[in-house]
XYZ file of C-alpha atoms in Angstrom:
530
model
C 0.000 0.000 0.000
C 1.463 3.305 -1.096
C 0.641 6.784 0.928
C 1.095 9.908 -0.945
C -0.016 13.442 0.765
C -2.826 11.762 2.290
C -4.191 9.231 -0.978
C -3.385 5.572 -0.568
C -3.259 3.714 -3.559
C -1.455 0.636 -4.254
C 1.996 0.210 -5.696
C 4.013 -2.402 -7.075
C 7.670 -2.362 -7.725
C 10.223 -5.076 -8.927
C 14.013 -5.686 -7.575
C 16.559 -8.098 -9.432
C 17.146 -9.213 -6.294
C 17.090 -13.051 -5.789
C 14.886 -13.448 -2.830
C 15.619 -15.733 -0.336
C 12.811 -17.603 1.840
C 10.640 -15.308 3.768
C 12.115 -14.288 7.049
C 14.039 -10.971 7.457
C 17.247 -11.184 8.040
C 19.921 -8.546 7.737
C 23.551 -8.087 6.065
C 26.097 -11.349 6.721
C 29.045 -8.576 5.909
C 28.996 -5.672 8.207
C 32.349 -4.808 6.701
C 34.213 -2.324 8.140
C 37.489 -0.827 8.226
C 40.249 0.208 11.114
C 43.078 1.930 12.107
C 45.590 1.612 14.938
C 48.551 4.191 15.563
C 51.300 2.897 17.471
C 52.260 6.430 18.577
C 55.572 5.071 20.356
C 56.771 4.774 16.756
C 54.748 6.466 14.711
C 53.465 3.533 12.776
C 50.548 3.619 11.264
C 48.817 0.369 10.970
C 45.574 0.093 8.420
C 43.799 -3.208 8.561
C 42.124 -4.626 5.102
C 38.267 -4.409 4.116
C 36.990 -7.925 4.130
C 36.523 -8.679 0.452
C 38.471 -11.470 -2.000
C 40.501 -9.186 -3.679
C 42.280 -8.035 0.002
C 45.339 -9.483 0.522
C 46.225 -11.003 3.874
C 46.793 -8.822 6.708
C 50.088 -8.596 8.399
C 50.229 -11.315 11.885
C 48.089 -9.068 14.295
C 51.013 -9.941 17.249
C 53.473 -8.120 14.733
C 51.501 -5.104 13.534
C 49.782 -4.555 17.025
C 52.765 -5.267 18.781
C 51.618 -8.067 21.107
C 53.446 -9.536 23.770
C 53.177 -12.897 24.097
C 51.499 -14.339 26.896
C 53.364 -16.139 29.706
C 52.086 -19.447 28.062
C 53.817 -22.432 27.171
C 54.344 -23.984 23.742
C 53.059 -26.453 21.800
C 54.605 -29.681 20.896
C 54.497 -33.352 19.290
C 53.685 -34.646 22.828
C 50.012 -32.251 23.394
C 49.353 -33.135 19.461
C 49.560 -36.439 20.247
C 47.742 -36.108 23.209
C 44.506 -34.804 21.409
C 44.564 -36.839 18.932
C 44.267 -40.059 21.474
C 41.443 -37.582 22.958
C 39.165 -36.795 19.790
C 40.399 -38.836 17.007
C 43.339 -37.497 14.482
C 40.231 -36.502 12.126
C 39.432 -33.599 14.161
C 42.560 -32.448 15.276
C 43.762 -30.152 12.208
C 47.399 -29.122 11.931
C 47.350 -28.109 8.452
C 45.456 -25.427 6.593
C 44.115 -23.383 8.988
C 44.030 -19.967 7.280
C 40.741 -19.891 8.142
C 40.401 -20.106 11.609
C 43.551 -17.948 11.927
C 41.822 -14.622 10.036
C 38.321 -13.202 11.336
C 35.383 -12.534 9.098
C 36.602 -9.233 7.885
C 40.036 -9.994 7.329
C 41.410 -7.713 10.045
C 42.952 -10.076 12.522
C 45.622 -12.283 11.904
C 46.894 -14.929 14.547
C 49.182 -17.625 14.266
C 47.788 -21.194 15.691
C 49.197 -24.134 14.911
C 46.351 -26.472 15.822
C 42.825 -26.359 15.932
C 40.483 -29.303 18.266
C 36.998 -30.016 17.077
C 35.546 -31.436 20.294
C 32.126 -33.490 20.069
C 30.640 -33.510 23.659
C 30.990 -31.376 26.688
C 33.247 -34.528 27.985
C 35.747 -33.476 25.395
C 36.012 -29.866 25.698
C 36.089 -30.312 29.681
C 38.903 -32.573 28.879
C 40.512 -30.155 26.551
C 40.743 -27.354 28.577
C 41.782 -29.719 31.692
C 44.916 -30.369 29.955
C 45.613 -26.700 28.462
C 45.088 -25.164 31.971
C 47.574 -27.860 33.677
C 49.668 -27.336 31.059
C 49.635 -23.303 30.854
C 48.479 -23.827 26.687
C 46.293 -20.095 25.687
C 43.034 -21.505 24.277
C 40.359 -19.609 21.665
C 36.966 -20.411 21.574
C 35.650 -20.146 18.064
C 32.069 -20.834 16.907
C 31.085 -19.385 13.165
C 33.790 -16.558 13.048
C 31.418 -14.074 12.018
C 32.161 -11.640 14.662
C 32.996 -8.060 14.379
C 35.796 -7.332 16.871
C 37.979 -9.993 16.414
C 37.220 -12.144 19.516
C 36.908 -15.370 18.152
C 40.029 -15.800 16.370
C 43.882 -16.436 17.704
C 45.975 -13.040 18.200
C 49.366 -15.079 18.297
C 49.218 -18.970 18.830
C 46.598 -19.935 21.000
C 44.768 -23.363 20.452
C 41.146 -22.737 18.194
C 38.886 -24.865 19.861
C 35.928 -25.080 17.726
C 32.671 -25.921 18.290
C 31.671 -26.824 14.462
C 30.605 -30.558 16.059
C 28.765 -29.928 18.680
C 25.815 -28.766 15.954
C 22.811 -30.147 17.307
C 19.499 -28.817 18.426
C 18.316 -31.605 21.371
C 15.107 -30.595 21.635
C 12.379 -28.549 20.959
C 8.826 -28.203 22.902
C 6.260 -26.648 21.311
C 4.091 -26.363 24.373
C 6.554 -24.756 26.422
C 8.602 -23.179 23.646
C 11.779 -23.717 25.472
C 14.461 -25.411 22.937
C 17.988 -26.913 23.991
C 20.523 -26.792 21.663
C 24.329 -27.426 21.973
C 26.699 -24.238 21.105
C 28.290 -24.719 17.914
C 24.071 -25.313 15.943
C 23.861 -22.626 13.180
C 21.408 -19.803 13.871
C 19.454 -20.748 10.607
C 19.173 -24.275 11.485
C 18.381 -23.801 14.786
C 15.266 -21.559 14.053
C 13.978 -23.884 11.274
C 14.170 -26.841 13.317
C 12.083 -24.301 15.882
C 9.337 -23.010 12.846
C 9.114 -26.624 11.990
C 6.735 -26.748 15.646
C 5.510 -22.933 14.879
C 7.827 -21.318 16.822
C 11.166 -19.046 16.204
C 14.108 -17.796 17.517
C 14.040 -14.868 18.963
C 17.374 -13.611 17.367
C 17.801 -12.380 14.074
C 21.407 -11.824 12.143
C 22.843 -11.489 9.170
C 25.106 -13.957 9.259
C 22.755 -16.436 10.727
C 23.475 -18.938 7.863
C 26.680 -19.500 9.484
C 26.847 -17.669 13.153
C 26.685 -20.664 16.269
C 23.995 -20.037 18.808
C 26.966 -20.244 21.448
C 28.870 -17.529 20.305
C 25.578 -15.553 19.896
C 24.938 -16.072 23.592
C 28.965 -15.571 23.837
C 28.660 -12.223 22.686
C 24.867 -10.910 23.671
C 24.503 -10.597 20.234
C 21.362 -8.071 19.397
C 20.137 -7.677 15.470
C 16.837 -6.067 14.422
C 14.392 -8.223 17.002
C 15.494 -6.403 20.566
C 12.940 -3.988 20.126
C 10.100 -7.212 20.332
C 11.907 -9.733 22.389
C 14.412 -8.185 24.139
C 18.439 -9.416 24.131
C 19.338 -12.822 24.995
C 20.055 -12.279 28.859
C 16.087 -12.912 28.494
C 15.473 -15.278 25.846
C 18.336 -17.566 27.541
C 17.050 -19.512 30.512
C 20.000 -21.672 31.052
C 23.511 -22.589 29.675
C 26.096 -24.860 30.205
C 29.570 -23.967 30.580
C 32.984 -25.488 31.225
C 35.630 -23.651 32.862
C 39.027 -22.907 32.541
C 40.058 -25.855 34.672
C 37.956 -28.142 33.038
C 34.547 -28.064 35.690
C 31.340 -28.162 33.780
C 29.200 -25.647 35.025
C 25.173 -26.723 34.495
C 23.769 -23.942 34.926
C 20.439 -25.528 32.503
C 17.156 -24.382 33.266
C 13.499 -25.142 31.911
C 11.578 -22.169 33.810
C 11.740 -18.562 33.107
C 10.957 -18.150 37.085
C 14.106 -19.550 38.863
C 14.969 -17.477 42.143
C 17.196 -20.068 43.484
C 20.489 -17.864 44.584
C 23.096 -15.953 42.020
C 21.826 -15.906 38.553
C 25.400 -17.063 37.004
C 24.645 -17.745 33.446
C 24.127 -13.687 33.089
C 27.893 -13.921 33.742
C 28.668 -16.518 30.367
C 26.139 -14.162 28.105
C 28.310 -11.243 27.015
C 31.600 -12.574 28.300
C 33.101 -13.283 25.100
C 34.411 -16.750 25.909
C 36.819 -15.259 28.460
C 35.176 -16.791 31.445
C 34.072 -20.576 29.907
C 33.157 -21.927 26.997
C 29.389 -22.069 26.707
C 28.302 -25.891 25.062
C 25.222 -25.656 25.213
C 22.033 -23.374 26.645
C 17.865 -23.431 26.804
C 15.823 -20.894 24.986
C 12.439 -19.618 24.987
C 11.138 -19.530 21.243
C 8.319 -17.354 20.734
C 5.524 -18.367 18.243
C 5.616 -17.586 14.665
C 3.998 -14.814 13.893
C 1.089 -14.976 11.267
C 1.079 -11.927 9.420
C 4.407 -9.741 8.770
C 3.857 -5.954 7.204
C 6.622 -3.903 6.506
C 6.398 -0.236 6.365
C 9.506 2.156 4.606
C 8.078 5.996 4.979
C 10.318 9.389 4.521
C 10.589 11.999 6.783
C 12.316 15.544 6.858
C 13.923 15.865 10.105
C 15.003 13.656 12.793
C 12.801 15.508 15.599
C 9.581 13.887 13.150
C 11.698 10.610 13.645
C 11.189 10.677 17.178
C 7.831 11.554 17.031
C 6.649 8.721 14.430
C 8.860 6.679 16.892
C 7.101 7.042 19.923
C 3.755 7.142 17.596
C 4.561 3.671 16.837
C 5.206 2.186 20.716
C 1.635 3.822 21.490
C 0.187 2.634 18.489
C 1.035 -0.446 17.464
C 2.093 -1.691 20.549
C 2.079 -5.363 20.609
C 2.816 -5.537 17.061
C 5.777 -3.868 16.478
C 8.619 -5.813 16.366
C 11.387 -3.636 14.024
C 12.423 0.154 13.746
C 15.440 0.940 12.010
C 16.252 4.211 10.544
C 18.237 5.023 7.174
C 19.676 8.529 6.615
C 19.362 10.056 3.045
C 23.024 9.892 2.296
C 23.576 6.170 3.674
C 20.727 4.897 1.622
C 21.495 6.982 -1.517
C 25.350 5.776 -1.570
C 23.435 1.785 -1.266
C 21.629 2.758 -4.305
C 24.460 4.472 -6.412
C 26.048 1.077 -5.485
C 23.856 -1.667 -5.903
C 21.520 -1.191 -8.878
C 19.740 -3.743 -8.728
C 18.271 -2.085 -5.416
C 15.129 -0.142 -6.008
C 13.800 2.337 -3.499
C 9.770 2.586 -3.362
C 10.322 6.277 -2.042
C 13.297 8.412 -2.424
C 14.541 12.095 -1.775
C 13.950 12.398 2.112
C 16.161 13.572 4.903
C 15.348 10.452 7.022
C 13.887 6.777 6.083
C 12.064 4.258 8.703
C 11.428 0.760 8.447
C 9.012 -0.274 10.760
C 7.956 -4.040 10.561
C 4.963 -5.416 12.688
C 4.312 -9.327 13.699
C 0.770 -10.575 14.981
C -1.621 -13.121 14.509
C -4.533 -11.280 12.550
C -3.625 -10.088 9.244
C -6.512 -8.039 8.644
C -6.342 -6.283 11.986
C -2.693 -5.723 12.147
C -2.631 -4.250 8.088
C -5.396 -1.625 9.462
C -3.441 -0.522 12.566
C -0.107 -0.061 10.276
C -1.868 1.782 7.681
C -3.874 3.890 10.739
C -0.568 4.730 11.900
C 1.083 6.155 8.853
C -2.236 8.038 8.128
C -2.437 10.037 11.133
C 1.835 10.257 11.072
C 0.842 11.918 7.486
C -2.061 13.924 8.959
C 0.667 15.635 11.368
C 3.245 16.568 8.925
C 5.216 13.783 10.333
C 5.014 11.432 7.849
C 5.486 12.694 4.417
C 5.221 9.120 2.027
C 5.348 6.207 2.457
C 4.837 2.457 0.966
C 3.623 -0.464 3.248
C 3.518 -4.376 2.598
C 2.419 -7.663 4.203
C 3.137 -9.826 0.634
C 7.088 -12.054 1.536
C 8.185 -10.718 -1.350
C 8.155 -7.307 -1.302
C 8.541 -7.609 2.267
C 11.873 -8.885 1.534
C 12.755 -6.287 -0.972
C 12.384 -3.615 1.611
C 14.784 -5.537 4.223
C 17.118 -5.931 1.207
C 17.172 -2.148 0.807
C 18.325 -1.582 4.308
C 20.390 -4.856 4.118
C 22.725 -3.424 1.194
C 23.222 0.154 3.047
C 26.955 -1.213 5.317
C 27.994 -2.534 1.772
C 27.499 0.612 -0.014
C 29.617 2.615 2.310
C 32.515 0.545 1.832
C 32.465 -0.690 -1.855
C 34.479 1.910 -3.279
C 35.929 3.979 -0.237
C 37.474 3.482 3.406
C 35.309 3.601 5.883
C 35.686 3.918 9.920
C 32.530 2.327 11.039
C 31.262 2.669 14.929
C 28.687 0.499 16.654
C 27.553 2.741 19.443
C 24.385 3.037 22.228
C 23.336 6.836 22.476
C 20.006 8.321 24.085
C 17.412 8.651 21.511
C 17.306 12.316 22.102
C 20.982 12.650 21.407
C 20.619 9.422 18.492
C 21.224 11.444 15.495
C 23.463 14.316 16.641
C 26.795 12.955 16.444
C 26.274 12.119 12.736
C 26.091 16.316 12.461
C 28.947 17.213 14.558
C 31.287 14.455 12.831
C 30.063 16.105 9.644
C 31.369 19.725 10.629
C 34.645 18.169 12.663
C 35.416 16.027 9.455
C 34.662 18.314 7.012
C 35.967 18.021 3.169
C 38.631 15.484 4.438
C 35.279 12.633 4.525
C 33.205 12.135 1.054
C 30.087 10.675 3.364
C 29.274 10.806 6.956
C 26.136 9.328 7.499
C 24.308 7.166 10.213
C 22.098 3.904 10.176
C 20.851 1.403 12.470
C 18.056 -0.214 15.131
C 16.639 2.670 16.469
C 14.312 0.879 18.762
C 17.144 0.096 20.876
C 18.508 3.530 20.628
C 21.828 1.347 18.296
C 23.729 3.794 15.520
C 25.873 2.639 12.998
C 27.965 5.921 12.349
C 29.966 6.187 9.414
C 32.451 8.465 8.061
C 34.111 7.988 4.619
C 37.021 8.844 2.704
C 38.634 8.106 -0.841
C 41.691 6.422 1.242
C 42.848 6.103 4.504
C 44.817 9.643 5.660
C 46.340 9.869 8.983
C 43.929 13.343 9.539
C 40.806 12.374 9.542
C 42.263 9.265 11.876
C 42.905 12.125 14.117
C 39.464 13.788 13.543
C 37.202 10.705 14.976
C 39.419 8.633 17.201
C 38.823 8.968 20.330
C 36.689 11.444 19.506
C 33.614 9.481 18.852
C 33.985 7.444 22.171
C 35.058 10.199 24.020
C 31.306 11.942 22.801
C 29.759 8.659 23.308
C 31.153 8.787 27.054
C 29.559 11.959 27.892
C 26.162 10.778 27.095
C 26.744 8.001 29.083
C 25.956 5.911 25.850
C 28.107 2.609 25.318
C 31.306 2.693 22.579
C 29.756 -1.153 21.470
C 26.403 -1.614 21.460
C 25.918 -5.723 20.148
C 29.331 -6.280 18.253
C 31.105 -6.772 21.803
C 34.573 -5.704 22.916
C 36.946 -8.329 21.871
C 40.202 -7.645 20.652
C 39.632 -4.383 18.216
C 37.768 -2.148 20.952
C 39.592 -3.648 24.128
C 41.528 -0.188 24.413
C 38.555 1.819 24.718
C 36.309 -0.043 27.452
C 36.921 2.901 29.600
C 35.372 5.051 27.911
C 32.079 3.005 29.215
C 32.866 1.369 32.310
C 34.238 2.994 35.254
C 37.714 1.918 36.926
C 35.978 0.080 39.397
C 34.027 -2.130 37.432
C 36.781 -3.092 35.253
C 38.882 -4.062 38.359
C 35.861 -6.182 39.312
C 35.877 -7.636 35.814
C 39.522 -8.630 36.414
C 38.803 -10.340 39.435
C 36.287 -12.423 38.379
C 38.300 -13.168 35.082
C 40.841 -14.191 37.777
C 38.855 -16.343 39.575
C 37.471 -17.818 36.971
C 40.636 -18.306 34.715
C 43.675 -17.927 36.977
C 45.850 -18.986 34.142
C 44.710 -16.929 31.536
C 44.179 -19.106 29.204
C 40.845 -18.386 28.113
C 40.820 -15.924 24.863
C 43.505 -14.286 25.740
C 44.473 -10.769 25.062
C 40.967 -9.922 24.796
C 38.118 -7.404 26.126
C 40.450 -6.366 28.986
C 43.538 -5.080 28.215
């Protein structure tokens, strides 16, 4: 349905895109680009965009100067030792490029062996030996992460959790599923809408992210705004610790009051504190109609306004809202031209996606919404659709914008929390700080959970702009109390800059219990806290 100054009439437009099956799902390649300065030297260190023409980045312990752990080394004797453990087929000591590099090819490490346990039994046993014997381990489930936390930084051990792929059950009275660590996303939510239910997580790369490092990470994605992060969708994990103590911390009820809730402590800890093998979730039912709504706006004060029009009414429905600046969607579409936009030359864009179980009620609620949005001056046009396939062509729009920004220029991408208020602002301040030196500053992202993708882009990397928005943008991010990561995590990439959102005395208590936990270190090392 297409709204025009007031008229609704319908619309139909056509994408080359080749759709896949109906179920949003975002960008697998949320490429991005980075810089580190070692200012003791003056060496300027620029990391490669993820893409098959980039060559192979420098070994991340050289360029990033890393000391080496106190940790010992491998030999013959521990390869041998595994291989009595799991069998010599998954114990891999040659060609292991890719469990060396992470997903965007800006992390390099060096490991010389990789163990693909297939039960909790074997990755307790695993990491019983490497903590008596002092041997740095990395947990690593799809490598699809952002912040290069699941690969090696110099020669840890890859554990990987490829094996341990299956979802155990599934009950579609109680919608709680259990599912060991290393199950793909996508699998594990068809093997959930096979009963009419569904994951309540939604990614990109979910045709290859685990569900453990999801949970690893606290990954977020464009359903928080309906279901909340997985600190609530989890009700249970199991984890095995450093030492090699498996920690069952399983639970079938969402109402548990029985002492310290310690499985909030495994969600979000980026495999630092255990490795997570396998967890309970509560699937939510499948909803039965989907309408997606892509309207215009001309200022970002009308965003917040259609915004909060949308909580009040549609309510229970509403289950996405993700804004798109004019110059981040018109770079996707100078791009991409296969994209086709229903509605073009606006300030602002909104997607706003409902879920319910009456298609007829929940289409007139959406197109009451936009109608009354329009009647204010809010809303200036709009297109709205409940049909997969133009459903789809919509997400695809917004799924092509991170591409766009970094198919033919460098781009220094930021994944940041600010108050809705303040959402938009920094995107106008880096454009007058940045000036001619960037060809696009722009912002994106899930504005339901207050989550901006800033971006600021050049022709080629120059040491100035460097200078112009690091640490700048955390340093602005830490005044409005926001948070410098808002679902990519901390890992190795951001590690530096977790002061800027935790204070000195919650990082010492994170170091404690990272001691307590792990008093070897050997858990993902040189990670989160530097």
């Amino acid at each position: 349905m297409r709204f025009h100054q007031g008229l609704m009439q319908m619309r139909r437009y056509a994408t080359a895109v080749t759709l896949r099956q109906f179920g949003h799902a975002h960008t697998q390649t949320q490429t991005q680009a980075i810089t580190h300065a070692r200012r003791g030297t003056e060496t300027t260190v620029v990391r490669t965009l993820a893409s098959s023409a980039s060559p192979l980045p420098e070994l991340t312990q050289i360029s990033d100067n890393v000391q080496r752990g106190n940790y010992a080394q491998l030999n013959d004797k521990d390869v041998a030792h595994f291989e009595q453990l799991l069998g010599k087929n998954h114990v891999l000591t040659e060609d292991l490029e890719g469990y060396n590099i992470c997903f965007l090819k800006r992390i390099r490490g060096n490991s010389k062996l990789v163990l693909k346990p297939g039960n909790t039994q074997e990755v307790a046993a695993i990491l019983r030996y490497c903590n008596e014997r002092r041997l740095a381990v990395v947990p690593q489930g799809g490598n699809t992460g952002l912040v290069g936390g699941s690969v090696p930084i110099c020669d840890e051990i890859v554990l990987s959790m490829q094996r341990m792929n299956k979802v155990l059950s599934v009950d579609e009275v109680t919608g709680i599923a259990i599912v060991e660590a290393g199950c793909i996303l996508e699998n594990f939510d068809q093997r959930a809408r096979d009963v009419g239910l569904t994951v309540p997580l939604d990614l990109g790369a979910k045709a290859s992210c685990h569900i453990g490092g999801n949970v690893s990470t606290n990954a977020g994605g464009v359903r928080v705004v309906r279901y909340g992060n997985l600190h609530g969708s989890v009700l249970g994990v199991e984890a095995v610790l450093a030492n090699g103590q498996v920690l069952d911390l399983m639970s079938n009820f969402k109402k548990d009051n029985t002492g310290y809730h310690m499985k909030h402590l495994f969600i979000g800890s980026e495999g630092t504190l255990g490795v997570v093998t396998k967890l309970a979730m509560l699937c939510p039912h499948v909803s039965k109609a989907v309408n997606v709504a892509f309207i215009g706006l001309n200022s970002f004060d009308d965003v917040l306004k259609t915004f909060v029009s949308a909580k009040r009414n549609l309510g229970e429905i509403l289950s996405s809202c993700e804004l798109i600046d004019e110059l981040a969607l018109n770079t996707a579409l100078q791009q991409f031209k296969f994209l086709n936009s229903p509605i073009s030359g606006y300030p602002f864009y909104m997607l706003i996606e409902t879920s319910g179980s009456n298609g007829d009620h929940d289409e007139e609620k959406i197109n009451q919404f936009i109608s009354q949005g329009m009647e204010r001056g809010e809303i200036l046009d709009g297109t709205v659709s409940g049909e997969p396939g133009k459903v789809q062509e919509i997400w695809k729009i917004r799924e092509m914008v991170p591409l766009g920004l970094i198919e033919k220029s460098f781009c220094f991408k930021y994944d940041i929390s600010l108050p809705l208020r303040d959402f938009y602002n920094i995107v106008d301040v880096m454009r007058e700080r940045c000036g001619p030196l960037a060809t696009v500053v722009c912002g994106y992202g899930h504005l339901g959970d207050s989550n901006l993708h800033l971006n600021v882009s050049c022709e080629q990397f120059n040491d100035e702009i460097y200078k112009r928005v690091e640490p700048f943008v955390y340093e602005y991010t830490s005044q409005l109390k926001g948070s410098i990561s808002a679902e990519h995590g901390i890992g190795f990439l951001k590690k530096d800059y977790l002061h800027y959102s935790k204070n000195p005395v919650a990082i010492q208590w994170m170091r404690d219990m990272k001691k307590m936990f792990d008093p070897n270190g050997i858990l993902n090392p040189y990670k989160m806290l530097n």
